[in-house]
Amino acid sequence: MNTYALIAGIIALFATLGHLTIGNQSYYKPLNKSDIDITVKTIFKALFHYITGFQVLSSFILIMIGIRGNGCNFEPLLVLGFIAANYIFWMITQLIIAAKSPIKGAITKLFQWIFWLLISVFTILAFIHSWNYINEWV
């Protein structure tokens, strides 16, 4: 067990809950009700959900490392999987928000999902490559 990582994970989980409750009420909802441009609102919506996904995944990874301890220290596959999962989540989030958006041509105007897709694909390929390399030595 890695107590420090476990404590960090628990604190990160509380921060995530704060983001989802206080952050939602204090920042997300008021911005959504404001009169600013719909494109800006939509991008902010995506950013809010990116942060949410990152916080959830970070909390999970920290708690997992805390519980497993030395069993997953210095694991490059864990890092690659974490990065890939974040970018996959961001891509899906961007596509859902764009699809539901009243912005005409939102899928092309909110084009960041293309970068998130490419980054996640190449990170998954790096994961596979690393996995194969590690298995050669086992």
PDB file of N, CA and C in Angstrom, residues 28-129:
ATOM      1  N   TYR A  28     -20.554  26.868 -13.846  1.00  0.00           N
ATOM      2  CA  TYR A  28     -21.087  26.243 -15.053  1.00  0.00           C
ATOM      3  C   TYR A  28     -22.507  26.721 -15.383  1.00  0.00           C
ATOM      4  N   LYS A  29     -23.413  26.615 -14.437  1.00  0.00           N
ATOM      5  CA  LYS A  29     -24.806  27.009 -14.681  1.00  0.00           C
ATOM      6  C   LYS A  29     -24.951  28.507 -14.972  1.00  0.00           C
ATOM      7  N   PRO A  30     -24.293  29.399 -14.200  1.00  0.00           N
ATOM      8  CA  PRO A  30     -24.425  30.831 -14.520  1.00  0.00           C
ATOM      9  C   PRO A  30     -23.894  31.187 -15.913  1.00  0.00           C
ATOM     10  N   LEU A  31     -22.791  30.557 -16.317  1.00  0.00           N
ATOM     11  CA  LEU A  31     -22.262  30.845 -17.655  1.00  0.00           C
ATOM     12  C   LEU A  31     -23.230  30.360 -18.723  1.00  0.00           C
ATOM     13  N   ASN A  32     -23.831  29.198 -18.496  1.00  0.00           N
ATOM     14  CA  ASN A  32     -24.805  28.661 -19.455  1.00  0.00           C
ATOM     15  C   ASN A  32     -26.027  29.554 -19.602  1.00  0.00           C
ATOM     16  N   LYS A  33     -26.393  30.267 -18.530  1.00  0.00           N
ATOM     17  CA  LYS A  33     -27.555  31.152 -18.562  1.00  0.00           C
ATOM     18  C   LYS A  33     -27.215  32.552 -19.076  1.00  0.00           C
ATOM     19  N   SER A  34     -25.936  32.844 -19.263  1.00  0.00           N
ATOM     20  CA  SER A  34     -25.530  34.184 -19.676  1.00  0.00           C
ATOM     21  C   SER A  34     -25.818  34.426 -21.165  1.00  0.00           C
ATOM     22  N   ASP A  35     -25.620  35.644 -21.581  1.00  0.00           N
ATOM     23  CA  ASP A  35     -25.900  36.045 -22.962  1.00  0.00           C
ATOM     24  C   ASP A  35     -24.672  36.005 -23.861  1.00  0.00           C
ATOM     25  N   ILE A  36     -23.605  35.346 -23.456  1.00  0.00           N
ATOM     26  CA  ILE A  36     -22.423  35.303 -24.311  1.00  0.00           C
ATOM     27  C   ILE A  36     -22.672  34.395 -25.513  1.00  0.00           C
ATOM     28  N   ASP A  37     -21.808  34.500 -26.489  1.00  0.00           N
ATOM     29  CA  ASP A  37     -21.922  33.765 -27.751  1.00  0.00           C
ATOM     30  C   ASP A  37     -22.069  32.255 -27.493  1.00  0.00           C
ATOM     31  N   ILE A  38     -22.924  31.616 -28.262  1.00  0.00           N
ATOM     32  CA  ILE A  38     -23.220  30.183 -28.102  1.00  0.00           C
ATOM     33  C   ILE A  38     -21.976  29.318 -28.323  1.00  0.00           C
ATOM     34  N   THR A  39     -21.091  29.738 -29.200  1.00  0.00           N
ATOM     35  CA  THR A  39     -19.863  28.963 -29.433  1.00  0.00           C
ATOM     36  C   THR A  39     -18.991  28.977 -28.184  1.00  0.00           C
ATOM     37  N   VAL A  40     -18.877  30.139 -27.563  1.00  0.00           N
ATOM     38  CA  VAL A  40     -18.090  30.249 -26.318  1.00  0.00           C
ATOM     39  C   VAL A  40     -18.714  29.389 -25.229  1.00  0.00           C
ATOM     40  N   LYS A  41     -20.022  29.426 -25.106  1.00  0.00           N
ATOM     41  CA  LYS A  41     -20.717  28.597 -24.118  1.00  0.00           C
ATOM     42  C   LYS A  41     -20.441  27.112 -24.367  1.00  0.00           C
ATOM     43  N   THR A  42     -20.502  26.718 -25.611  1.00  0.00           N
ATOM     44  CA  THR A  42     -20.324  25.310 -25.959  1.00  0.00           C
ATOM     45  C   THR A  42     -18.898  24.856 -25.668  1.00  0.00           C
ATOM     46  N   ILE A  43     -17.926  25.695 -25.986  1.00  0.00           N
ATOM     47  CA  ILE A  43     -16.536  25.344 -25.699  1.00  0.00           C
ATOM     48  C   ILE A  43     -16.313  25.271 -24.189  1.00  0.00           C
ATOM     49  N   PHE A  44     -16.887  26.210 -23.440  1.00  0.00           N
ATOM     50  CA  PHE A  44     -16.762  26.163 -21.982  1.00  0.00           C
ATOM     51  C   PHE A  44     -17.394  24.887 -21.428  1.00  0.00           C
ATOM     52  N   LYS A  45     -18.526  24.502 -21.989  1.00  0.00           N
ATOM     53  CA  LYS A  45     -19.194  23.267 -21.559  1.00  0.00           C
ATOM     54  C   LYS A  45     -18.261  22.079 -21.745  1.00  0.00           C
ATOM     55  N   ALA A  46     -17.603  22.009 -22.900  1.00  0.00           N
ATOM     56  CA  ALA A  46     -16.658  20.922 -23.154  1.00  0.00           C
ATOM     57  C   ALA A  46     -15.502  20.975 -22.158  1.00  0.00           C
ATOM     58  N   LEU A  47     -14.963  22.159 -21.918  1.00  0.00           N
ATOM     59  CA  LEU A  47     -13.842  22.292 -20.985  1.00  0.00           C
ATOM     60  C   LEU A  47     -14.228  21.850 -19.575  1.00  0.00           C
ATOM     61  N   PHE A  48     -15.423  22.229 -19.147  1.00  0.00           N
ATOM     62  CA  PHE A  48     -15.885  21.821 -17.820  1.00  0.00           C
ATOM     63  C   PHE A  48     -15.916  20.297 -17.724  1.00  0.00           C
ATOM     64  N   HIS A  49     -16.419  19.647 -18.755  1.00  0.00           N
ATOM     65  CA  HIS A  49     -16.506  18.187 -18.739  1.00  0.00           C
ATOM     66  C   HIS A  49     -15.140  17.531 -18.918  1.00  0.00           C
ATOM     67  N   TYR A  50     -14.211  18.176 -19.644  1.00  0.00           N
ATOM     68  CA  TYR A  50     -12.841  17.651 -19.738  1.00  0.00           C
ATOM     69  C   TYR A  50     -12.228  17.594 -18.347  1.00  0.00           C
ATOM     70  N   ILE A  51     -12.385  18.700 -17.608  1.00  0.00           N
ATOM     71  CA  ILE A  51     -11.827  18.761 -16.262  1.00  0.00           C
ATOM     72  C   ILE A  51     -12.465  17.690 -15.380  1.00  0.00           C
ATOM     73  N   THR A  52     -13.772  17.519 -15.511  1.00  0.00           N
ATOM     74  CA  THR A  52     -14.462  16.494 -14.724  1.00  0.00           C
ATOM     75  C   THR A  52     -13.872  15.120 -15.003  1.00  0.00           C
ATOM     76  N   GLY A  53     -13.743  14.769 -16.271  1.00  0.00           N
ATOM     77  CA  GLY A  53     -13.180  13.463 -16.636  1.00  0.00           C
ATOM     78  C   GLY A  53     -11.758  13.291 -16.137  1.00  0.00           C
ATOM     79  N   PHE A  54     -10.949  14.337 -16.281  1.00  0.00           N
ATOM     80  CA  PHE A  54      -9.566  14.276 -15.818  1.00  0.00           C
ATOM     81  C   PHE A  54      -9.520  14.063 -14.307  1.00  0.00           C
ATOM     82  N   GLN A  55     -10.373  14.771 -13.585  1.00  0.00           N
ATOM     83  CA  GLN A  55     -10.382  14.630 -12.130  1.00  0.00           C
ATOM     84  C   GLN A  55     -10.840  13.231 -11.707  1.00  0.00           C
ATOM     85  N   VAL A  56     -11.853  12.710 -12.356  1.00  0.00           N
ATOM     86  CA  VAL A  56     -12.340  11.361 -12.023  1.00  0.00           C
ATOM     87  C   VAL A  56     -11.250  10.330 -12.297  1.00  0.00           C
ATOM     88  N   LEU A  57     -10.639  10.397 -13.482  1.00  0.00           N
ATOM     89  CA  LEU A  57      -9.590   9.430 -13.822  1.00  0.00           C
ATOM     90  C   LEU A  57      -8.374   9.569 -12.910  1.00  0.00           C
ATOM     91  N   SER A  58      -7.987  10.807 -12.603  1.00  0.00           N
ATOM     92  CA  SER A  58      -6.843  11.034 -11.711  1.00  0.00           C
ATOM     93  C   SER A  58      -7.117  10.473 -10.324  1.00  0.00           C
ATOM     94  N   SER A  59      -8.314  10.715  -9.810  1.00  0.00           N
ATOM     95  CA  SER A  59      -8.683  10.184  -8.492  1.00  0.00           C
ATOM     96  C   SER A  59      -8.605   8.662  -8.497  1.00  0.00           C
ATOM     97  N   PHE A  60      -9.161   8.064  -9.537  1.00  0.00           N
ATOM     98  CA  PHE A  60      -9.157   6.598  -9.658  1.00  0.00           C
ATOM     99  C   PHE A  60      -7.729   6.054  -9.694  1.00  0.00           C
ATOM    100  N   ILE A  61      -6.867   6.655 -10.509  1.00  0.00           N
ATOM    101  CA  ILE A  61      -5.480   6.182 -10.638  1.00  0.00           C
ATOM    102  C   ILE A  61      -4.740   6.333  -9.309  1.00  0.00           C
ATOM    103  N   LEU A  62      -4.904   7.489  -8.647  1.00  0.00           N
ATOM    104  CA  LEU A  62      -4.224   7.697  -7.370  1.00  0.00           C
ATOM    105  C   LEU A  62      -4.698   6.681  -6.319  1.00  0.00           C
ATOM    106  N   ILE A  63      -5.988   6.450  -6.251  1.00  0.00           N
ATOM    107  CA  ILE A  63      -6.514   5.477  -5.283  1.00  0.00           C
ATOM    108  C   ILE A  63      -6.027   4.072  -5.634  1.00  0.00           C
ATOM    109  N   MET A  64      -6.010   3.741  -6.923  1.00  0.00           N
ATOM    110  CA  MET A  64      -5.527   2.424  -7.337  1.00  0.00           C
ATOM    111  C   MET A  64      -4.058   2.239  -6.953  1.00  0.00           C
ATOM    112  N   ILE A  65      -3.236   3.253  -7.219  1.00  0.00           N
ATOM    113  CA  ILE A  65      -1.824   3.160  -6.842  1.00  0.00           C
ATOM    114  C   ILE A  65      -1.697   3.072  -5.320  1.00  0.00           C
ATOM    115  N   GLY A  66      -2.540   3.839  -4.611  1.00  0.00           N
ATOM    116  CA  GLY A  66      -2.501   3.792  -3.158  1.00  0.00           C
ATOM    117  C   GLY A  66      -2.816   2.417  -2.616  1.00  0.00           C
ATOM    118  N   ILE A  67      -3.773   1.752  -3.202  1.00  0.00           N
ATOM    119  CA  ILE A  67      -4.165   0.416  -2.730  1.00  0.00           C
ATOM    120  C   ILE A  67      -3.160  -0.644  -3.178  1.00  0.00           C
ATOM    121  N   ARG A  68      -2.745  -0.573  -4.437  1.00  0.00           N
ATOM    122  CA  ARG A  68      -1.829  -1.594  -4.967  1.00  0.00           C
ATOM    123  C   ARG A  68      -0.394  -1.388  -4.519  1.00  0.00           C
ATOM    124  N   GLY A  69      -0.042  -0.147  -4.191  1.00  0.00           N
ATOM    125  CA  GLY A  69       1.309   0.139  -3.703  1.00  0.00           C
ATOM    126  C   GLY A  69       2.380  -0.099  -4.734  1.00  0.00           C
ATOM    127  N   ASN A  70       3.401  -0.815  -4.360  1.00  0.00           N
ATOM    128  CA  ASN A  70       4.555  -1.021  -5.228  1.00  0.00           C
ATOM    129  C   ASN A  70       4.237  -1.864  -6.457  1.00  0.00           C
ATOM    130  N   GLY A  71       3.078  -2.494  -6.490  1.00  0.00           N
ATOM    131  CA  GLY A  71       2.711  -3.327  -7.627  1.00  0.00           C
ATOM    132  C   GLY A  71       2.535  -2.549  -8.921  1.00  0.00           C
ATOM    133  N   CYS A  72       2.394  -1.228  -8.843  1.00  0.00           N
ATOM    134  CA  CYS A  72       2.210  -0.462 -10.084  1.00  0.00           C
ATOM    135  C   CYS A  72       3.081   0.794 -10.128  1.00  0.00           C
ATOM    136  N   ASN A  73       4.113   0.875  -9.291  1.00  0.00           N
ATOM    137  CA  ASN A  73       5.032   2.003  -9.363  1.00  0.00           C
ATOM    138  C   ASN A  73       5.906   1.916 -10.613  1.00  0.00           C
ATOM    139  N   PHE A  74       6.196   3.039 -11.197  1.00  0.00           N
ATOM    140  CA  PHE A  74       7.060   3.149 -12.369  1.00  0.00           C
ATOM    141  C   PHE A  74       6.546   2.330 -13.547  1.00  0.00           C
ATOM    142  N   GLU A  75       5.266   2.290 -13.700  1.00  0.00           N
ATOM    143  CA  GLU A  75       4.645   1.507 -14.759  1.00  0.00           C
ATOM    144  C   GLU A  75       4.307   2.413 -15.945  1.00  0.00           C
ATOM    145  N   PRO A  76       5.082   2.347 -17.019  1.00  0.00           N
ATOM    146  CA  PRO A  76       4.799   3.212 -18.176  1.00  0.00           C
ATOM    147  C   PRO A  76       3.456   2.896 -18.833  1.00  0.00           C
ATOM    148  N   LEU A  77       3.007   1.658 -18.734  1.00  0.00           N
ATOM    149  CA  LEU A  77       1.714   1.314 -19.320  1.00  0.00           C
ATOM    150  C   LEU A  77       0.578   2.023 -18.591  1.00  0.00           C
ATOM    151  N   LEU A  78       0.717   2.188 -17.295  1.00  0.00           N
ATOM    152  CA  LEU A  78      -0.286   2.897 -16.510  1.00  0.00           C
ATOM    153  C   LEU A  78      -0.384   4.350 -16.969  1.00  0.00           C
ATOM    154  N   VAL A  79       0.754   4.969 -17.182  1.00  0.00           N
ATOM    155  CA  VAL A  79       0.784   6.362 -17.645  1.00  0.00           C
ATOM    156  C   VAL A  79       0.182   6.475 -19.042  1.00  0.00           C
ATOM    157  N   LEU A  80       0.566   5.599 -19.941  1.00  0.00           N
ATOM    158  CA  LEU A  80       0.021   5.634 -21.303  1.00  0.00           C
ATOM    159  C   LEU A  80      -1.479   5.378 -21.305  1.00  0.00           C
ATOM    160  N   GLY A  81      -1.926   4.425 -20.509  1.00  0.00           N
ATOM    161  CA  GLY A  81      -3.359   4.149 -20.418  1.00  0.00           C
ATOM    162  C   GLY A  81      -4.131   5.337 -19.868  1.00  0.00           C
ATOM    163  N   PHE A  82      -3.578   6.000 -18.872  1.00  0.00           N
ATOM    164  CA  PHE A  82      -4.204   7.175 -18.271  1.00  0.00           C
ATOM    165  C   PHE A  82      -4.336   8.299 -19.305  1.00  0.00           C
ATOM    166  N   ILE A  83      -3.272   8.552 -20.033  1.00  0.00           N
ATOM    167  CA  ILE A  83      -3.290   9.618 -21.046  1.00  0.00           C
ATOM    168  C   ILE A  83      -4.286   9.270 -22.154  1.00  0.00           C
ATOM    169  N   ALA A  84      -4.256   8.044 -22.636  1.00  0.00           N
ATOM    170  CA  ALA A  84      -5.182   7.628 -23.691  1.00  0.00           C
ATOM    171  C   ALA A  84      -6.628   7.747 -23.225  1.00  0.00           C
ATOM    172  N   ALA A  85      -6.896   7.315 -22.009  1.00  0.00           N
ATOM    173  CA  ALA A  85      -8.267   7.379 -21.477  1.00  0.00           C
ATOM    174  C   ALA A  85      -8.757   8.821 -21.403  1.00  0.00           C
ATOM    175  N   ASN A  86      -7.900   9.742 -20.987  1.00  0.00           N
ATOM    176  CA  ASN A  86      -8.287  11.147 -20.938  1.00  0.00           C
ATOM    177  C   ASN A  86      -8.656  11.673 -22.314  1.00  0.00           C
ATOM    178  N   TYR A  87      -7.807  11.431 -23.289  1.00  0.00           N
ATOM    179  CA  TYR A  87      -8.072  11.952 -24.625  1.00  0.00           C
ATOM    180  C   TYR A  87      -9.281  11.285 -25.281  1.00  0.00           C
ATOM    181  N   ILE A  88      -9.499  10.012 -25.015  1.00  0.00           N
ATOM    182  CA  ILE A  88     -10.703   9.341 -25.531  1.00  0.00           C
ATOM    183  C   ILE A  88     -11.941   9.982 -24.906  1.00  0.00           C
ATOM    184  N   PHE A  89     -11.900  10.214 -23.602  1.00  0.00           N
ATOM    185  CA  PHE A  89     -13.021  10.860 -22.921  1.00  0.00           C
ATOM    186  C   PHE A  89     -13.264  12.251 -23.495  1.00  0.00           C
ATOM    187  N   TRP A  90     -12.192  13.011 -23.717  1.00  0.00           N
ATOM    188  CA  TRP A  90     -12.337  14.364 -24.264  1.00  0.00           C
ATOM    189  C   TRP A  90     -12.949  14.322 -25.659  1.00  0.00           C
ATOM    190  N   MET A  91     -12.515  13.367 -26.480  1.00  0.00           N
ATOM    191  CA  MET A  91     -13.050  13.256 -27.838  1.00  0.00           C
ATOM    192  C   MET A  91     -14.548  12.945 -27.802  1.00  0.00           C
ATOM    193  N   ILE A  92     -14.939  11.973 -26.989  1.00  0.00           N
ATOM    194  CA  ILE A  92     -16.350  11.604 -26.890  1.00  0.00           C
ATOM    195  C   ILE A  92     -17.171  12.778 -26.367  1.00  0.00           C
ATOM    196  N   THR A  93     -16.655  13.449 -25.354  1.00  0.00           N
ATOM    197  CA  THR A  93     -17.332  14.619 -24.792  1.00  0.00           C
ATOM    198  C   THR A  93     -17.538  15.690 -25.851  1.00  0.00           C
ATOM    199  N   GLN A  94     -16.481  16.000 -26.587  1.00  0.00           N
ATOM    200  CA  GLN A  94     -16.559  17.037 -27.626  1.00  0.00           C
ATOM    201  C   GLN A  94     -17.589  16.659 -28.698  1.00  0.00           C
ATOM    202  N   LEU A  95     -17.606  15.406 -29.110  1.00  0.00           N
ATOM    203  CA  LEU A  95     -18.545  14.970 -30.145  1.00  0.00           C
ATOM    204  C   LEU A  95     -19.995  15.014 -29.649  1.00  0.00           C
ATOM    205  N   ILE A  96     -20.226  14.591 -28.422  1.00  0.00           N
ATOM    206  CA  ILE A  96     -21.590  14.630 -27.869  1.00  0.00           C
ATOM    207  C   ILE A  96     -22.072  16.070 -27.741  1.00  0.00           C
ATOM    208  N   ILE A  97     -21.221  16.927 -27.198  1.00  0.00           N
ATOM    209  CA  ILE A  97     -21.605  18.330 -27.024  1.00  0.00           C
ATOM    210  C   ILE A  97     -21.839  18.990 -28.375  1.00  0.00           C
ATOM    211  N   ALA A  98     -20.970  18.711 -29.333  1.00  0.00           N
ATOM    212  CA  ALA A  98     -21.143  19.290 -30.675  1.00  0.00           C
ATOM    213  C   ALA A  98     -22.423  18.775 -31.327  1.00  0.00           C
ATOM    214  N   ALA A  99     -22.702  17.492 -31.175  1.00  0.00           N
ATOM    215  CA  ALA A  99     -23.899  16.908 -31.782  1.00  0.00           C
ATOM    216  C   ALA A  99     -25.178  17.493 -31.191  1.00  0.00           C
ATOM    217  N   LYS A 100     -25.155  17.817 -29.906  1.00  0.00           N
ATOM    218  CA  LYS A 100     -26.335  18.368 -29.243  1.00  0.00           C
ATOM    219  C   LYS A 100     -26.414  19.890 -29.353  1.00  0.00           C
ATOM    220  N   SER A 101     -25.381  20.513 -29.858  1.00  0.00           N
ATOM    221  CA  SER A 101     -25.306  21.969 -29.899  1.00  0.00           C
ATOM    222  C   SER A 101     -26.211  22.562 -30.981  1.00  0.00           C
ATOM    223  N   PRO A 102     -26.781  23.736 -30.714  1.00  0.00           N
ATOM    224  CA  PRO A 102     -27.577  24.418 -31.737  1.00  0.00           C
ATOM    225  C   PRO A 102     -26.716  25.129 -32.786  1.00  0.00           C
ATOM    226  N   ILE A 103     -25.405  25.057 -32.634  1.00  0.00           N
ATOM    227  CA  ILE A 103     -24.497  25.705 -33.581  1.00  0.00           C
ATOM    228  C   ILE A 103     -24.549  24.964 -34.909  1.00  0.00           C
ATOM    229  N   LYS A 104     -24.752  25.709 -35.991  1.00  0.00           N
ATOM    230  CA  LYS A 104     -24.779  25.094 -37.317  1.00  0.00           C
ATOM    231  C   LYS A 104     -23.360  24.634 -37.669  1.00  0.00           C
ATOM    232  N   GLY A 105     -23.232  23.361 -38.060  1.00  0.00           N
ATOM    233  CA  GLY A 105     -21.924  22.796 -38.402  1.00  0.00           C
ATOM    234  C   GLY A 105     -21.013  22.642 -37.193  1.00  0.00           C
ATOM    235  N   ALA A 106     -21.607  22.349 -36.045  1.00  0.00           N
ATOM    236  CA  ALA A 106     -20.844  22.287 -34.793  1.00  0.00           C
ATOM    237  C   ALA A 106     -19.727  21.247 -34.828  1.00  0.00           C
ATOM    238  N   ILE A 107     -19.939  20.137 -35.501  1.00  0.00           N
ATOM    239  CA  ILE A 107     -18.915  19.085 -35.550  1.00  0.00           C
ATOM    240  C   ILE A 107     -17.627  19.614 -36.185  1.00  0.00           C
ATOM    241  N   THR A 108     -17.750  20.484 -37.189  1.00  0.00           N
ATOM    242  CA  THR A 108     -16.549  21.044 -37.814  1.00  0.00           C
ATOM    243  C   THR A 108     -16.071  22.310 -37.110  1.00  0.00           C
ATOM    244  N   LYS A 109     -16.979  23.079 -36.534  1.00  0.00           N
ATOM    245  CA  LYS A 109     -16.565  24.287 -35.808  1.00  0.00           C
ATOM    246  C   LYS A 109     -15.887  23.933 -34.492  1.00  0.00           C
ATOM    247  N   LEU A 110     -16.350  22.867 -33.861  1.00  0.00           N
ATOM    248  CA  LEU A 110     -15.730  22.392 -32.624  1.00  0.00           C
ATOM    249  C   LEU A 110     -14.855  21.189 -32.972  1.00  0.00           C
ATOM    250  N   PHE A 111     -13.820  21.476 -33.706  1.00  0.00           N
ATOM    251  CA  PHE A 111     -13.000  20.457 -34.358  1.00  0.00           C
ATOM    252  C   PHE A 111     -11.939  19.811 -33.475  1.00  0.00           C
ATOM    253  N   GLN A 112     -11.823  20.233 -32.223  1.00  0.00           N
ATOM    254  CA  GLN A 112     -10.768  19.717 -31.351  1.00  0.00           C
ATOM    255  C   GLN A 112     -10.819  18.202 -31.201  1.00  0.00           C
ATOM    256  N   TRP A 113     -11.999  17.622 -31.381  1.00  0.00           N
ATOM    257  CA  TRP A 113     -12.140  16.174 -31.244  1.00  0.00           C
ATOM    258  C   TRP A 113     -11.210  15.421 -32.186  1.00  0.00           C
ATOM    259  N   ILE A 114     -10.881  16.038 -33.326  1.00  0.00           N
ATOM    260  CA  ILE A 114      -9.966  15.390 -34.279  1.00  0.00           C
ATOM    261  C   ILE A 114      -8.588  15.208 -33.641  1.00  0.00           C
ATOM    262  N   PHE A 115      -8.113  16.246 -32.948  1.00  0.00           N
ATOM    263  CA  PHE A 115      -6.817  16.156 -32.272  1.00  0.00           C
ATOM    264  C   PHE A 115      -6.869  15.140 -31.137  1.00  0.00           C
ATOM    265  N   TRP A 116      -7.991  15.143 -30.382  1.00  0.00           N
ATOM    266  CA  TRP A 116      -8.116  14.199 -29.276  1.00  0.00           C
ATOM    267  C   TRP A 116      -8.123  12.766 -29.805  1.00  0.00           C
ATOM    268  N   LEU A 117      -8.785  12.558 -30.949  1.00  0.00           N
ATOM    269  CA  LEU A 117      -8.809  11.231 -31.576  1.00  0.00           C
ATOM    270  C   LEU A 117      -7.400  10.799 -31.966  1.00  0.00           C
ATOM    271  N   LEU A 118      -6.680  11.662 -32.661  1.00  0.00           N
ATOM    272  CA  LEU A 118      -5.328  11.318 -33.114  1.00  0.00           C
ATOM    273  C   LEU A 118      -4.389  11.051 -31.940  1.00  0.00           C
ATOM    274  N   ILE A 119      -4.460  11.900 -30.924  1.00  0.00           N
ATOM    275  CA  ILE A 119      -3.602  11.707 -29.755  1.00  0.00           C
ATOM    276  C   ILE A 119      -3.935  10.382 -29.076  1.00  0.00           C
ATOM    277  N   SER A 120      -5.219  10.079 -28.914  1.00  0.00           N
ATOM    278  CA  SER A 120      -5.592   8.827 -28.246  1.00  0.00           C
ATOM    279  C   SER A 120      -5.187   7.612 -29.069  1.00  0.00           C
ATOM    280  N   VAL A 121      -5.353   7.671 -30.386  1.00  0.00           N
ATOM    281  CA  VAL A 121      -4.966   6.536 -31.237  1.00  0.00           C
ATOM    282  C   VAL A 121      -3.464   6.276 -31.135  1.00  0.00           C
ATOM    283  N   PHE A 122      -2.662   7.333 -31.241  1.00  0.00           N
ATOM    284  CA  PHE A 122      -1.214   7.136 -31.182  1.00  0.00           C
ATOM    285  C   PHE A 122      -0.747   6.754 -29.774  1.00  0.00           C
ATOM    286  N   THR A 123      -1.453   7.204 -28.754  1.00  0.00           N
ATOM    287  CA  THR A 123      -1.112   6.793 -27.393  1.00  0.00           C
ATOM    288  C   THR A 123      -1.456   5.324 -27.188  1.00  0.00           C
ATOM    289  N   ILE A 124      -2.564   4.884 -27.739  1.00  0.00           N
ATOM    290  CA  ILE A 124      -2.923   3.458 -27.668  1.00  0.00           C
ATOM    291  C   ILE A 124      -1.896   2.620 -28.426  1.00  0.00           C
ATOM    292  N   LEU A 125      -1.458   3.111 -29.576  1.00  0.00           N
ATOM    293  CA  LEU A 125      -0.408   2.402 -30.318  1.00  0.00           C
ATOM    294  C   LEU A 125       0.892   2.339 -29.515  1.00  0.00           C
ATOM    295  N   ALA A 126       1.209   3.439 -28.811  1.00  0.00           N
ATOM    296  CA  ALA A 126       2.395   3.442 -27.940  1.00  0.00           C
ATOM    297  C   ALA A 126       2.231   2.429 -26.812  1.00  0.00           C
ATOM    298  N   PHE A 127       1.020   2.343 -26.274  1.00  0.00           N
ATOM    299  CA  PHE A 127       0.699   1.367 -25.223  1.00  0.00           C
ATOM    300  C   PHE A 127       0.941  -0.047 -25.749  1.00  0.00           C
ATOM    301  N   ILE A 128       0.404  -0.337 -26.929  1.00  0.00           N
ATOM    302  CA  ILE A 128       0.551  -1.674 -27.530  1.00  0.00           C
ATOM    303  C   ILE A 128       2.023  -1.985 -27.784  1.00  0.00           C
ATOM    304  N   HIS A 129       2.736  -0.998 -28.320  1.00  0.00           N
ATOM    305  CA  HIS A 129       4.165  -1.176 -28.596  1.00  0.00           C
ATOM    306  C   HIS A 129       4.924  -1.459 -27.292  1.00  0.00           C
TER     307      HIS A 129
END
